[in-house]
């Protein structure tokens, strides 16, 4: 199935309803987008992100994790009902309607395959917000910690303290290339930092339907990337 973050998909023009829905909150203007910091030391990768990159951090942490069995707890929010994918990982209760037209489900599993949980991230993207904490069965140290609440809109988006993942570094370069940087072929590094700026240049109103939910946006995505002290800025234009 695979995983590619919605902001990377938008940059490459791969826009479906789920990707579109992620940008509904933006009016015209320039806005801070999500941010990521990755540090690699002694074979361990530590991933820290702002809100809206927690799904990438969770997925990459699980895919690279050497421990096969984990426990998971937390909350998932969705823009549509995601009960069917919860059932696939053994959750007895489905998603319920919550505030602002979203769906919500609590997740508490004492044991699940790490690979199976990674598949949940793949199936849920990009329509779900994954506020999940993960700990290997064989360890008392959490490998993935995410804050419990969705932050207020456009507040603290650039602080890379919303989600933290710790995992094996061997595969992390390939996973980051697949999940967030599909236009790049990342090689081994010690430190990577990335932040996005979103510029909505024009809002295209629909002829029919809900103006807020169905309007499209002509968008410029600016990506500031620094790898081991080498900086680059990339610009992508798209309609979402």
PDB file of C-alpha atoms in Angstrom:
ATOM      1  CA  UNK A   1       0.000   0.000   0.000  1.00  0.00           C
ATOM      2  CA  UNK A   2       2.736   2.465   0.951  1.00  0.00           C
ATOM      3  CA  UNK A   3       2.613   5.896   2.533  1.00  0.00           C
ATOM      4  CA  UNK A   4       3.225   9.346   1.069  1.00  0.00           C
ATOM      5  CA  UNK A   5       2.405  12.372   3.209  1.00  0.00           C
ATOM      6  CA  UNK A   6      -0.353  14.632   1.928  1.00  0.00           C
ATOM      7  CA  UNK A   7       1.909  17.671   1.541  1.00  0.00           C
ATOM      8  CA  UNK A   8       4.284  15.689  -0.693  1.00  0.00           C
ATOM      9  CA  UNK A   9       1.353  14.396  -2.710  1.00  0.00           C
ATOM     10  CA  UNK A  10       0.015  17.926  -3.167  1.00  0.00           C
ATOM     11  CA  UNK A  11       3.451  19.142  -4.279  1.00  0.00           C
ATOM     12  CA  UNK A  12       3.541  16.421  -6.947  1.00  0.00           C
ATOM     13  CA  UNK A  13      -0.038  17.070  -8.096  1.00  0.00           C
ATOM     14  CA  UNK A  14      -1.466  13.840  -6.664  1.00  0.00           C
ATOM     15  CA  UNK A  15      -4.621  15.370  -5.184  1.00  0.00           C
ATOM     16  CA  UNK A  16      -7.700  13.428  -4.103  1.00  0.00           C
ATOM     17  CA  UNK A  17     -10.492  14.328  -1.690  1.00  0.00           C
ATOM     18  CA  UNK A  18      -8.366  13.526   1.372  1.00  0.00           C
ATOM     19  CA  UNK A  19      -5.468  15.730   0.245  1.00  0.00           C
ATOM     20  CA  UNK A  20      -7.899  18.519  -0.680  1.00  0.00           C
ATOM     21  CA  UNK A  21      -9.580  18.289   2.730  1.00  0.00           C
ATOM     22  CA  UNK A  22      -6.291  19.003   4.512  1.00  0.00           C
ATOM     23  CA  UNK A  23      -6.104  22.468   2.940  1.00  0.00           C
ATOM     24  CA  UNK A  24      -9.706  23.582   3.510  1.00  0.00           C
ATOM     25  CA  UNK A  25      -8.731  25.593   6.606  1.00  0.00           C
ATOM     26  CA  UNK A  26      -6.509  28.005   4.655  1.00  0.00           C
ATOM     27  CA  UNK A  27      -7.700  31.316   3.247  1.00  0.00           C
ATOM     28  CA  UNK A  28      -5.639  33.561   1.001  1.00  0.00           C
ATOM     29  CA  UNK A  29      -2.194  34.471   2.287  1.00  0.00           C
ATOM     30  CA  UNK A  30       0.982  32.871   3.606  1.00  0.00           C
ATOM     31  CA  UNK A  31       0.898  30.314   6.414  1.00  0.00           C
ATOM     32  CA  UNK A  32       3.479  28.280   8.326  1.00  0.00           C
ATOM     33  CA  UNK A  33       3.290  24.617   7.391  1.00  0.00           C
ATOM     34  CA  UNK A  34       4.496  21.546   9.274  1.00  0.00           C
ATOM     35  CA  UNK A  35       8.108  21.036  10.354  1.00  0.00           C
ATOM     36  CA  UNK A  36      10.369  18.041  10.949  1.00  0.00           C
ATOM     37  CA  UNK A  37      13.741  17.396  12.563  1.00  0.00           C
ATOM     38  CA  UNK A  38      15.631  14.087  12.345  1.00  0.00           C
ATOM     39  CA  UNK A  39      18.829  13.251  14.231  1.00  0.00           C
ATOM     40  CA  UNK A  40      20.813  10.049  13.714  1.00  0.00           C
ATOM     41  CA  UNK A  41      23.242   8.865  16.379  1.00  0.00           C
ATOM     42  CA  UNK A  42      24.830   5.439  16.922  1.00  0.00           C
ATOM     43  CA  UNK A  43      22.355   3.610  14.745  1.00  0.00           C
ATOM     44  CA  UNK A  44      19.261   5.269  16.237  1.00  0.00           C
ATOM     45  CA  UNK A  45      17.090   7.829  14.468  1.00  0.00           C
ATOM     46  CA  UNK A  46      15.107  10.346  16.520  1.00  0.00           C
ATOM     47  CA  UNK A  47      12.278  11.998  14.602  1.00  0.00           C
ATOM     48  CA  UNK A  48      10.576  15.108  15.988  1.00  0.00           C
ATOM     49  CA  UNK A  49       7.742  16.889  14.235  1.00  0.00           C
ATOM     50  CA  UNK A  50       5.104  19.551  14.532  1.00  0.00           C
ATOM     51  CA  UNK A  51       1.406  18.835  14.190  1.00  0.00           C
ATOM     52  CA  UNK A  52       0.437  17.397  10.788  1.00  0.00           C
ATOM     53  CA  UNK A  53       3.597  15.359  10.415  1.00  0.00           C
ATOM     54  CA  UNK A  54       2.774  13.004  13.290  1.00  0.00           C
ATOM     55  CA  UNK A  55       1.499  10.413  10.814  1.00  0.00           C
ATOM     56  CA  UNK A  56       4.828  10.388   8.962  1.00  0.00           C
ATOM     57  CA  UNK A  57       6.739  10.068  12.244  1.00  0.00           C
ATOM     58  CA  UNK A  58       4.494   7.231  13.406  1.00  0.00           C
ATOM     59  CA  UNK A  59       4.624   5.323  10.135  1.00  0.00           C
ATOM     60  CA  UNK A  60       8.401   5.638   9.674  1.00  0.00           C
ATOM     61  CA  UNK A  61       9.051   4.717  13.318  1.00  0.00           C
ATOM     62  CA  UNK A  62       6.963   1.557  13.002  1.00  0.00           C
ATOM     63  CA  UNK A  63       8.373   0.523   9.627  1.00  0.00           C
ATOM     64  CA  UNK A  64      11.964   0.777  10.889  1.00  0.00           C
ATOM     65  CA  UNK A  65      11.269  -0.689  14.329  1.00  0.00           C
ATOM     66  CA  UNK A  66      13.155  -3.940  15.038  1.00  0.00           C
ATOM     67  CA  UNK A  67      10.672  -5.096  17.693  1.00  0.00           C
ATOM     68  CA  UNK A  68       7.835  -7.115  16.067  1.00  0.00           C
ATOM     69  CA  UNK A  69       5.183  -6.625  18.769  1.00  0.00           C
ATOM     70  CA  UNK A  70       3.968  -3.328  20.249  1.00  0.00           C
ATOM     71  CA  UNK A  71       1.195  -1.897  22.390  1.00  0.00           C
ATOM     72  CA  UNK A  72      -0.679   1.192  21.235  1.00  0.00           C
ATOM     73  CA  UNK A  73      -2.949   3.744  22.893  1.00  0.00           C
ATOM     74  CA  UNK A  74      -4.395   7.078  21.921  1.00  0.00           C
ATOM     75  CA  UNK A  75      -7.006   8.748  19.745  1.00  0.00           C
ATOM     76  CA  UNK A  76      -7.636   8.948  16.018  1.00  0.00           C
ATOM     77  CA  UNK A  77      -9.655  11.737  14.387  1.00  0.00           C
ATOM     78  CA  UNK A  78     -10.969  11.463  10.852  1.00  0.00           C
ATOM     79  CA  UNK A  79     -12.668  13.627   8.248  1.00  0.00           C
ATOM     80  CA  UNK A  80     -14.854  10.614   7.407  1.00  0.00           C
ATOM     81  CA  UNK A  81     -15.886   7.375   9.115  1.00  0.00           C
ATOM     82  CA  UNK A  82     -12.874   5.058   9.466  1.00  0.00           C
ATOM     83  CA  UNK A  83     -14.512   2.241  11.429  1.00  0.00           C
ATOM     84  CA  UNK A  84     -13.681  -0.345   8.757  1.00  0.00           C
ATOM     85  CA  UNK A  85      -9.920   0.119   9.064  1.00  0.00           C
ATOM     86  CA  UNK A  86     -10.156  -0.007  12.863  1.00  0.00           C
ATOM     87  CA  UNK A  87     -11.822  -3.405  12.588  1.00  0.00           C
ATOM     88  CA  UNK A  88      -8.893  -4.670  10.524  1.00  0.00           C
ATOM     89  CA  UNK A  89      -6.501  -4.178  13.463  1.00  0.00           C
ATOM     90  CA  UNK A  90      -8.838  -5.721  16.017  1.00  0.00           C
ATOM     91  CA  UNK A  91     -10.533  -2.669  17.522  1.00  0.00           C
ATOM     92  CA  UNK A  92     -13.989  -3.614  18.761  1.00  0.00           C
ATOM     93  CA  UNK A  93     -15.409  -0.106  18.802  1.00  0.00           C
ATOM     94  CA  UNK A  94     -15.705   1.966  15.660  1.00  0.00           C
ATOM     95  CA  UNK A  95     -15.402   5.678  15.102  1.00  0.00           C
ATOM     96  CA  UNK A  96     -18.082   8.016  16.408  1.00  0.00           C
ATOM     97  CA  UNK A  97     -19.112  11.467  15.299  1.00  0.00           C
ATOM     98  CA  UNK A  98     -17.335  14.217  17.202  1.00  0.00           C
ATOM     99  CA  UNK A  99     -17.195  18.008  17.111  1.00  0.00           C
ATOM    100  CA  UNK A 100     -16.859  20.001  13.884  1.00  0.00           C
ATOM    101  CA  UNK A 101     -18.183  17.166  11.754  1.00  0.00           C
ATOM    102  CA  UNK A 102     -15.210  14.906  12.424  1.00  0.00           C
ATOM    103  CA  UNK A 103     -15.105  11.296  13.593  1.00  0.00           C
ATOM    104  CA  UNK A 104     -13.194  10.103  16.641  1.00  0.00           C
ATOM    105  CA  UNK A 105     -12.083   6.772  18.086  1.00  0.00           C
ATOM    106  CA  UNK A 106     -10.055   5.699  21.094  1.00  0.00           C
ATOM    107  CA  UNK A 107      -7.480   3.001  20.415  1.00  0.00           C
ATOM    108  CA  UNK A 108      -6.207   0.689  23.172  1.00  0.00           C
ATOM    109  CA  UNK A 109      -4.429  -2.503  22.104  1.00  0.00           C
ATOM    110  CA  UNK A 110      -2.128  -4.395  24.440  1.00  0.00           C
ATOM    111  CA  UNK A 111      -0.428  -6.224  21.586  1.00  0.00           C
ATOM    112  CA  UNK A 112      -0.290  -5.800  17.811  1.00  0.00           C
ATOM    113  CA  UNK A 113       2.265  -6.444  15.086  1.00  0.00           C
ATOM    114  CA  UNK A 114       4.272  -3.281  14.373  1.00  0.00           C
ATOM    115  CA  UNK A 115       3.883  -3.963  10.649  1.00  0.00           C
ATOM    116  CA  UNK A 116       0.115  -4.256  10.985  1.00  0.00           C
ATOM    117  CA  UNK A 117      -0.044  -0.949  12.825  1.00  0.00           C
ATOM    118  CA  UNK A 118       2.069   0.666  10.092  1.00  0.00           C
ATOM    119  CA  UNK A 119      -0.541  -0.543   7.606  1.00  0.00           C
ATOM    120  CA  UNK A 120      -3.171   1.341   9.611  1.00  0.00           C
ATOM    121  CA  UNK A 121      -1.236   4.556   9.012  1.00  0.00           C
ATOM    122  CA  UNK A 122      -1.108   3.768   5.306  1.00  0.00           C
ATOM    123  CA  UNK A 123      -4.840   3.039   5.097  1.00  0.00           C
ATOM    124  CA  UNK A 124      -5.839   6.062   7.187  1.00  0.00           C
ATOM    125  CA  UNK A 125      -3.741   8.630   5.310  1.00  0.00           C
ATOM    126  CA  UNK A 126      -4.507  11.407   4.560  1.00  0.00           C
ATOM    127  CA  UNK A 127      -8.005  11.606   6.027  1.00  0.00           C
ATOM    128  CA  UNK A 128      -7.076  10.738   9.631  1.00  0.00           C
ATOM    129  CA  UNK A 129      -5.111  12.465  12.384  1.00  0.00           C
ATOM    130  CA  UNK A 130      -3.192   9.828  14.346  1.00  0.00           C
ATOM    131  CA  UNK A 131      -2.557  10.768  17.980  1.00  0.00           C
ATOM    132  CA  UNK A 132      -1.126   7.388  18.964  1.00  0.00           C
ATOM    133  CA  UNK A 133       1.534   6.334  21.464  1.00  0.00           C
ATOM    134  CA  UNK A 134       3.472   3.135  20.807  1.00  0.00           C
ATOM    135  CA  UNK A 135       5.655   0.991  23.057  1.00  0.00           C
ATOM    136  CA  UNK A 136       7.379  -2.313  22.223  1.00  0.00           C
ATOM    137  CA  UNK A 137       6.133  -5.266  24.265  1.00  0.00           C
ATOM    138  CA  UNK A 138       9.758  -6.128  25.088  1.00  0.00           C
ATOM    139  CA  UNK A 139      10.575  -2.657  26.476  1.00  0.00           C
ATOM    140  CA  UNK A 140       9.322  -0.155  29.024  1.00  0.00           C
ATOM    141  CA  UNK A 141      10.506   2.780  26.902  1.00  0.00           C
ATOM    142  CA  UNK A 142       7.977   4.302  24.461  1.00  0.00           C
ATOM    143  CA  UNK A 143       9.131   4.481  20.857  1.00  0.00           C
ATOM    144  CA  UNK A 144       6.441   6.890  19.686  1.00  0.00           C
ATOM    145  CA  UNK A 145       4.861   9.667  21.751  1.00  0.00           C
ATOM    146  CA  UNK A 146       2.315  12.145  20.411  1.00  0.00           C
ATOM    147  CA  UNK A 147       0.499  14.952  22.200  1.00  0.00           C
ATOM    148  CA  UNK A 148      -3.076  14.225  23.226  1.00  0.00           C
ATOM    149  CA  UNK A 149      -4.855  17.173  21.636  1.00  0.00           C
ATOM    150  CA  UNK A 150      -5.038  18.815  18.242  1.00  0.00           C
ATOM    151  CA  UNK A 151      -3.526  22.304  18.608  1.00  0.00           C
ATOM    152  CA  UNK A 152      -5.478  25.425  17.805  1.00  0.00           C
ATOM    153  CA  UNK A 153      -5.394  26.317  14.095  1.00  0.00           C
ATOM    154  CA  UNK A 154      -2.087  27.796  12.949  1.00  0.00           C
ATOM    155  CA  UNK A 155      -0.683  27.983  16.486  1.00  0.00           C
ATOM    156  CA  UNK A 156       2.676  26.357  17.290  1.00  0.00           C
ATOM    157  CA  UNK A 157       2.740  24.584  13.949  1.00  0.00           C
ATOM    158  CA  UNK A 158       6.456  25.045  13.508  1.00  0.00           C
ATOM    159  CA  UNK A 159       7.518  23.655  16.885  1.00  0.00           C
ATOM    160  CA  UNK A 160       8.892  20.152  16.446  1.00  0.00           C
ATOM    161  CA  UNK A 161       7.619  18.881  19.785  1.00  0.00           C
ATOM    162  CA  UNK A 162       4.219  17.459  18.861  1.00  0.00           C
ATOM    163  CA  UNK A 163       5.386  13.944  17.927  1.00  0.00           C
ATOM    164  CA  UNK A 164       8.618  12.115  18.785  1.00  0.00           C
ATOM    165  CA  UNK A 165       9.685   8.758  17.386  1.00  0.00           C
ATOM    166  CA  UNK A 166      12.780   6.679  18.163  1.00  0.00           C
ATOM    167  CA  UNK A 167      13.708   3.822  15.875  1.00  0.00           C
ATOM    168  CA  UNK A 168      16.476   1.997  14.027  1.00  0.00           C
ATOM    169  CA  UNK A 169      18.317   4.232  11.563  1.00  0.00           C
ATOM    170  CA  UNK A 170      19.145   1.645   8.884  1.00  0.00           C
ATOM    171  CA  UNK A 171      15.970   2.127   6.830  1.00  0.00           C
ATOM    172  CA  UNK A 172      15.023   5.652   7.850  1.00  0.00           C
ATOM    173  CA  UNK A 173      16.621   7.359   4.831  1.00  0.00           C
ATOM    174  CA  UNK A 174      14.634   5.239   2.386  1.00  0.00           C
ATOM    175  CA  UNK A 175      11.441   5.661   4.407  1.00  0.00           C
ATOM    176  CA  UNK A 176      11.760   9.460   4.515  1.00  0.00           C
ATOM    177  CA  UNK A 177      12.362   9.525   0.760  1.00  0.00           C
ATOM    178  CA  UNK A 178       9.214   7.482   0.241  1.00  0.00           C
ATOM    179  CA  UNK A 179       7.033   9.187   2.820  1.00  0.00           C
ATOM    180  CA  UNK A 180       7.925  12.887   2.538  1.00  0.00           C
ATOM    181  CA  UNK A 181      10.613  13.473  -0.097  1.00  0.00           C
ATOM    182  CA  UNK A 182       9.630  11.366  -3.137  1.00  0.00           C
ATOM    183  CA  UNK A 183      11.462  13.825  -5.397  1.00  0.00           C
ATOM    184  CA  UNK A 184      14.745  13.148  -3.560  1.00  0.00           C
ATOM    185  CA  UNK A 185      16.954  10.116  -2.960  1.00  0.00           C
ATOM    186  CA  UNK A 186      18.171  10.696   0.579  1.00  0.00           C
ATOM    187  CA  UNK A 187      21.537   9.266   1.581  1.00  0.00           C
ATOM    188  CA  UNK A 188      22.868   8.698   5.092  1.00  0.00           C
ATOM    189  CA  UNK A 189      22.944  11.876   7.204  1.00  0.00           C
ATOM    190  CA  UNK A 190      23.354  12.919  10.818  1.00  0.00           C
ATOM    191  CA  UNK A 191      20.878  15.805  10.957  1.00  0.00           C
ATOM    192  CA  UNK A 192      17.953  16.848   8.778  1.00  0.00           C
ATOM    193  CA  UNK A 193      15.514  19.695   9.317  1.00  0.00           C
ATOM    194  CA  UNK A 194      12.597  20.663   7.120  1.00  0.00           C
ATOM    195  CA  UNK A 195       9.850  23.251   7.343  1.00  0.00           C
ATOM    196  CA  UNK A 196       7.127  24.255   4.942  1.00  0.00           C
ATOM    197  CA  UNK A 197       5.446  27.540   4.075  1.00  0.00           C
ATOM    198  CA  UNK A 198       2.070  27.473   2.326  1.00  0.00           C
ATOM    199  CA  UNK A 199       1.040  30.380   0.108  1.00  0.00           C
ATOM    200  CA  UNK A 200      -2.563  30.415  -1.062  1.00  0.00           C
ATOM    201  CA  UNK A 201      -2.572  32.651  -4.124  1.00  0.00           C
ATOM    202  CA  UNK A 202      -6.161  32.148  -5.260  1.00  0.00           C
ATOM    203  CA  UNK A 203      -9.342  30.476  -4.061  1.00  0.00           C
ATOM    204  CA  UNK A 204     -11.528  28.925  -6.758  1.00  0.00           C
ATOM    205  CA  UNK A 205     -15.173  28.868  -5.677  1.00  0.00           C
ATOM    206  CA  UNK A 206     -17.329  25.911  -6.721  1.00  0.00           C
ATOM    207  CA  UNK A 207     -20.300  26.327  -9.027  1.00  0.00           C
ATOM    208  CA  UNK A 208     -22.272  24.052  -6.725  1.00  0.00           C
ATOM    209  CA  UNK A 209     -21.826  22.580  -3.276  1.00  0.00           C
ATOM    210  CA  UNK A 210     -20.387  23.883  -0.031  1.00  0.00           C
ATOM    211  CA  UNK A 211     -18.214  26.972  -0.533  1.00  0.00           C
ATOM    212  CA  UNK A 212     -15.984  26.239   2.463  1.00  0.00           C
ATOM    213  CA  UNK A 213     -15.485  22.531   1.835  1.00  0.00           C
ATOM    214  CA  UNK A 214     -15.506  22.425  -1.963  1.00  0.00           C
ATOM    215  CA  UNK A 215     -13.463  25.516  -2.897  1.00  0.00           C
ATOM    216  CA  UNK A 216     -10.077  24.728  -4.403  1.00  0.00           C
ATOM    217  CA  UNK A 217      -6.870  26.618  -3.775  1.00  0.00           C
ATOM    218  CA  UNK A 218      -4.055  27.633  -6.083  1.00  0.00           C
ATOM    219  CA  UNK A 219      -1.117  26.971  -3.826  1.00  0.00           C
ATOM    220  CA  UNK A 220       2.633  27.443  -3.658  1.00  0.00           C
ATOM    221  CA  UNK A 221       4.436  25.087  -1.290  1.00  0.00           C
ATOM    222  CA  UNK A 222       7.867  26.271  -0.158  1.00  0.00           C
ATOM    223  CA  UNK A 223      10.107  23.613   1.363  1.00  0.00           C
ATOM    224  CA  UNK A 224      13.171  24.699   3.339  1.00  0.00           C
ATOM    225  CA  UNK A 225      15.443  21.708   3.805  1.00  0.00           C
ATOM    226  CA  UNK A 226      18.796  21.459   5.584  1.00  0.00           C
ATOM    227  CA  UNK A 227      20.839  18.249   5.642  1.00  0.00           C
ATOM    228  CA  UNK A 228      24.113  18.219   7.576  1.00  0.00           C
ATOM    229  CA  UNK A 229      24.473  21.984   7.172  1.00  0.00           C
ATOM    230  CA  UNK A 230      23.650  22.091   3.445  1.00  0.00           C
ATOM    231  CA  UNK A 231      20.531  24.154   2.741  1.00  0.00           C
ATOM    232  CA  UNK A 232      18.135  24.154  -0.187  1.00  0.00           C
ATOM    233  CA  UNK A 233      14.742  25.701  -0.888  1.00  0.00           C
ATOM    234  CA  UNK A 234      12.266  24.109  -3.286  1.00  0.00           C
ATOM    235  CA  UNK A 235       9.018  25.547  -4.599  1.00  0.00           C
ATOM    236  CA  UNK A 236       6.022  23.573  -5.845  1.00  0.00           C
ATOM    237  CA  UNK A 237       2.831  24.964  -7.385  1.00  0.00           C
ATOM    238  CA  UNK A 238      -0.396  23.021  -7.376  1.00  0.00           C
ATOM    239  CA  UNK A 239      -4.172  23.262  -7.127  1.00  0.00           C
ATOM    240  CA  UNK A 240      -5.746  21.447  -4.194  1.00  0.00           C
TER     241      UNK A 240
END
